[in-house]
Amino acid sequence: QLIGFAGCCVFNFILALAYKDLKEITILFDALYMFQLSFQSLPGVSTMAISAEIYPSAVKGTAAAISAASGKIGATFGSYYFTHLKNEGHISQIFWTVTF
């Protein structure tokens, strides 16, 4: 999981830092973006399993549901916020936001 988060951070940092130059070089931008997407699968696979295993048996179902609901709230907020940034033409800001 740590490798996945670190890889996402590094590639998003590169995309955020050099977005204006990279958007002109489509092949390089696409390659960096695909590497970033490949690192997303590493934390994504294990994140669901962790919340089901870390809670005590008595509250496992409720706590896993709260964790899942929190993730859905964050995804909803992120979808709205990133769409707003994209519509305003702040693509580089999206990469900065997900870097940290």
PDB file of C-alpha atoms in Angstrom:
ATOM      1  CA  GLN A   1       0.000   0.000   0.000  1.00  0.00           C
ATOM      2  CA  LEU A   2       2.841   2.384   0.818  1.00  0.00           C
ATOM      3  CA  ILE A   3       4.423   1.819  -2.600  1.00  0.00           C
ATOM      4  CA  GLY A   4       1.113   2.626  -4.271  1.00  0.00           C
ATOM      5  CA  PHE A   5       0.604   5.867  -2.347  1.00  0.00           C
ATOM      6  CA  ALA A   6       4.228   6.912  -2.901  1.00  0.00           C
ATOM      7  CA  GLY A   7       3.990   6.165  -6.633  1.00  0.00           C
ATOM      8  CA  CYS A   8       0.767   8.147  -6.956  1.00  0.00           C
ATOM      9  CA  CYS A   9       2.358  11.038  -5.074  1.00  0.00           C
ATOM     10  CA  VAL A  10       5.480  11.086  -7.238  1.00  0.00           C
ATOM     11  CA  PHE A  11       3.665  10.898 -10.582  1.00  0.00           C
ATOM     12  CA  ASN A  12       0.969  13.399  -9.564  1.00  0.00           C
ATOM     13  CA  PHE A  13       3.715  15.755  -8.396  1.00  0.00           C
ATOM     14  CA  ILE A  14       5.433  15.491 -11.787  1.00  0.00           C
ATOM     15  CA  LEU A  15       2.124  16.034 -13.611  1.00  0.00           C
ATOM     16  CA  ALA A  16       1.256  19.034 -11.428  1.00  0.00           C
ATOM     17  CA  LEU A  17       4.685  20.613 -11.684  1.00  0.00           C
ATOM     18  CA  ALA A  18       5.096  20.245 -15.435  1.00  0.00           C
ATOM     19  CA  TYR A  19       1.473  20.253 -16.635  1.00  0.00           C
ATOM     20  CA  LYS A  20       1.797  23.298 -18.892  1.00  0.00           C
ATOM     21  CA  ASP A  21       4.772  21.784 -20.721  1.00  0.00           C
ATOM     22  CA  LEU A  22       3.458  18.213 -20.709  1.00  0.00           C
ATOM     23  CA  LYS A  23       0.033  19.020 -22.161  1.00  0.00           C
ATOM     24  CA  GLU A  24       1.792  19.873 -25.431  1.00  0.00           C
ATOM     25  CA  ILE A  25       3.601  16.482 -25.484  1.00  0.00           C
ATOM     26  CA  THR A  26       0.609  14.164 -25.510  1.00  0.00           C
ATOM     27  CA  ILE A  27       2.515  10.874 -25.581  1.00  0.00           C
ATOM     28  CA  LEU A  28       4.668  11.773 -22.568  1.00  0.00           C
ATOM     29  CA  PHE A  29       1.678  13.136 -20.632  1.00  0.00           C
ATOM     30  CA  ASP A  30      -0.340   9.996 -21.376  1.00  0.00           C
ATOM     31  CA  ALA A  31       2.560   7.748 -20.347  1.00  0.00           C
ATOM     32  CA  LEU A  32       3.017   9.546 -17.009  1.00  0.00           C
ATOM     33  CA  TYR A  33      -0.723   9.487 -16.394  1.00  0.00           C
ATOM     34  CA  MET A  34      -0.885   5.748 -17.107  1.00  0.00           C
ATOM     35  CA  PHE A  35       1.965   5.116 -14.660  1.00  0.00           C
ATOM     36  CA  GLN A  36       0.074   7.139 -12.059  1.00  0.00           C
ATOM     37  CA  LEU A  37      -3.074   5.089 -12.707  1.00  0.00           C
ATOM     38  CA  SER A  38      -1.141   1.834 -12.377  1.00  0.00           C
ATOM     39  CA  PHE A  39       0.040   2.858  -8.905  1.00  0.00           C
ATOM     40  CA  GLN A  40      -3.563   3.594  -7.877  1.00  0.00           C
ATOM     41  CA  SER A  41      -4.459  -0.081  -8.081  1.00  0.00           C
ATOM     42  CA  LEU A  42      -2.013  -0.987  -5.295  1.00  0.00           C
ATOM     43  CA  PRO A  43      -3.672   0.975  -2.441  1.00  0.00           C
ATOM     44  CA  GLY A  44      -7.141   0.553  -3.945  1.00  0.00           C
ATOM     45  CA  VAL A  45      -7.146  -3.236  -3.631  1.00  0.00           C
ATOM     46  CA  SER A  46      -6.138  -3.425   0.017  1.00  0.00           C
ATOM     47  CA  THR A  47      -8.000  -0.383   1.354  1.00  0.00           C
ATOM     48  CA  MET A  48     -11.340  -2.227   1.300  1.00  0.00           C
ATOM     49  CA  ALA A  49      -9.922  -5.240   3.130  1.00  0.00           C
ATOM     50  CA  ILE A  50      -8.241  -3.212   5.869  1.00  0.00           C
ATOM     51  CA  SER A  51     -11.452  -1.628   7.175  1.00  0.00           C
ATOM     52  CA  ALA A  52     -13.093  -5.047   7.443  1.00  0.00           C
ATOM     53  CA  GLU A  53     -10.188  -6.484   9.459  1.00  0.00           C
ATOM     54  CA  ILE A  54      -9.123  -3.762  11.898  1.00  0.00           C
ATOM     55  CA  TYR A  55     -12.355  -3.454  13.881  1.00  0.00           C
ATOM     56  CA  PRO A  56     -13.400  -5.783  16.730  1.00  0.00           C
ATOM     57  CA  SER A  57     -15.970  -8.454  15.858  1.00  0.00           C
ATOM     58  CA  ALA A  58     -18.740  -6.800  17.874  1.00  0.00           C
ATOM     59  CA  VAL A  59     -18.719  -3.647  15.740  1.00  0.00           C
ATOM     60  CA  LYS A  60     -17.081  -4.895  12.536  1.00  0.00           C
ATOM     61  CA  GLY A  61     -20.148  -4.493  10.301  1.00  0.00           C
ATOM     62  CA  THR A  62     -21.103  -1.065  11.600  1.00  0.00           C
ATOM     63  CA  ALA A  63     -17.543   0.272  11.562  1.00  0.00           C
ATOM     64  CA  ALA A  64     -16.858  -1.052   8.043  1.00  0.00           C
ATOM     65  CA  ALA A  65     -20.112   0.577   6.894  1.00  0.00           C
ATOM     66  CA  ILE A  66     -19.079   3.907   8.440  1.00  0.00           C
ATOM     67  CA  SER A  67     -15.709   3.634   6.705  1.00  0.00           C
ATOM     68  CA  ALA A  68     -17.410   2.908   3.384  1.00  0.00           C
ATOM     69  CA  ALA A  69     -19.855   5.798   3.853  1.00  0.00           C
ATOM     70  CA  SER A  70     -16.979   8.160   4.648  1.00  0.00           C
ATOM     71  CA  GLY A  71     -15.260   7.117   1.442  1.00  0.00           C
ATOM     72  CA  LYS A  72     -18.433   7.735  -0.562  1.00  0.00           C
ATOM     73  CA  ILE A  73     -18.820  11.209   0.959  1.00  0.00           C
ATOM     74  CA  GLY A  74     -15.219  12.001   0.047  1.00  0.00           C
ATOM     75  CA  ALA A  75     -15.712  10.679  -3.489  1.00  0.00           C
ATOM     76  CA  THR A  76     -18.844  12.800  -3.928  1.00  0.00           C
ATOM     77  CA  PHE A  77     -17.075  15.935  -2.711  1.00  0.00           C
ATOM     78  CA  GLY A  78     -14.038  15.176  -4.871  1.00  0.00           C
ATOM     79  CA  SER A  79     -16.153  14.616  -7.979  1.00  0.00           C
ATOM     80  CA  TYR A  80     -17.902  17.950  -7.494  1.00  0.00           C
ATOM     81  CA  TYR A  81     -14.702  19.853  -6.651  1.00  0.00           C
ATOM     82  CA  PHE A  82     -12.612  18.354  -9.468  1.00  0.00           C
ATOM     83  CA  THR A  83     -15.380  18.957 -12.018  1.00  0.00           C
ATOM     84  CA  HIS A  84     -15.507  22.583 -10.915  1.00  0.00           C
ATOM     85  CA  LEU A  85     -11.710  22.918 -11.252  1.00  0.00           C
ATOM     86  CA  LYS A  86     -11.767  21.254 -14.683  1.00  0.00           C
ATOM     87  CA  ASN A  87     -14.537  23.547 -15.926  1.00  0.00           C
ATOM     88  CA  GLU A  88     -12.555  26.572 -14.742  1.00  0.00           C
ATOM     89  CA  GLY A  89      -9.465  25.311 -16.600  1.00  0.00           C
ATOM     90  CA  HIS A  90      -7.394  24.545 -13.482  1.00  0.00           C
ATOM     91  CA  ILE A  91      -6.217  21.066 -14.458  1.00  0.00           C
ATOM     92  CA  SER A  92      -2.824  21.560 -12.818  1.00  0.00           C
ATOM     93  CA  GLN A  93      -4.587  22.354  -9.522  1.00  0.00           C
ATOM     94  CA  ILE A  94      -6.310  18.961  -9.661  1.00  0.00           C
ATOM     95  CA  PHE A  95      -2.914  17.233  -9.793  1.00  0.00           C
ATOM     96  CA  TRP A  96      -1.643  19.403  -6.914  1.00  0.00           C
ATOM     97  CA  THR A  97      -4.731  18.533  -4.845  1.00  0.00           C
ATOM     98  CA  VAL A  98      -4.339  14.777  -5.251  1.00  0.00           C
ATOM     99  CA  THR A  99      -0.558  14.929  -4.734  1.00  0.00           C
ATOM    100  CA  PHE A 100      -0.895  15.907  -1.094  1.00  0.00           C
TER     101      PHE A 100
END
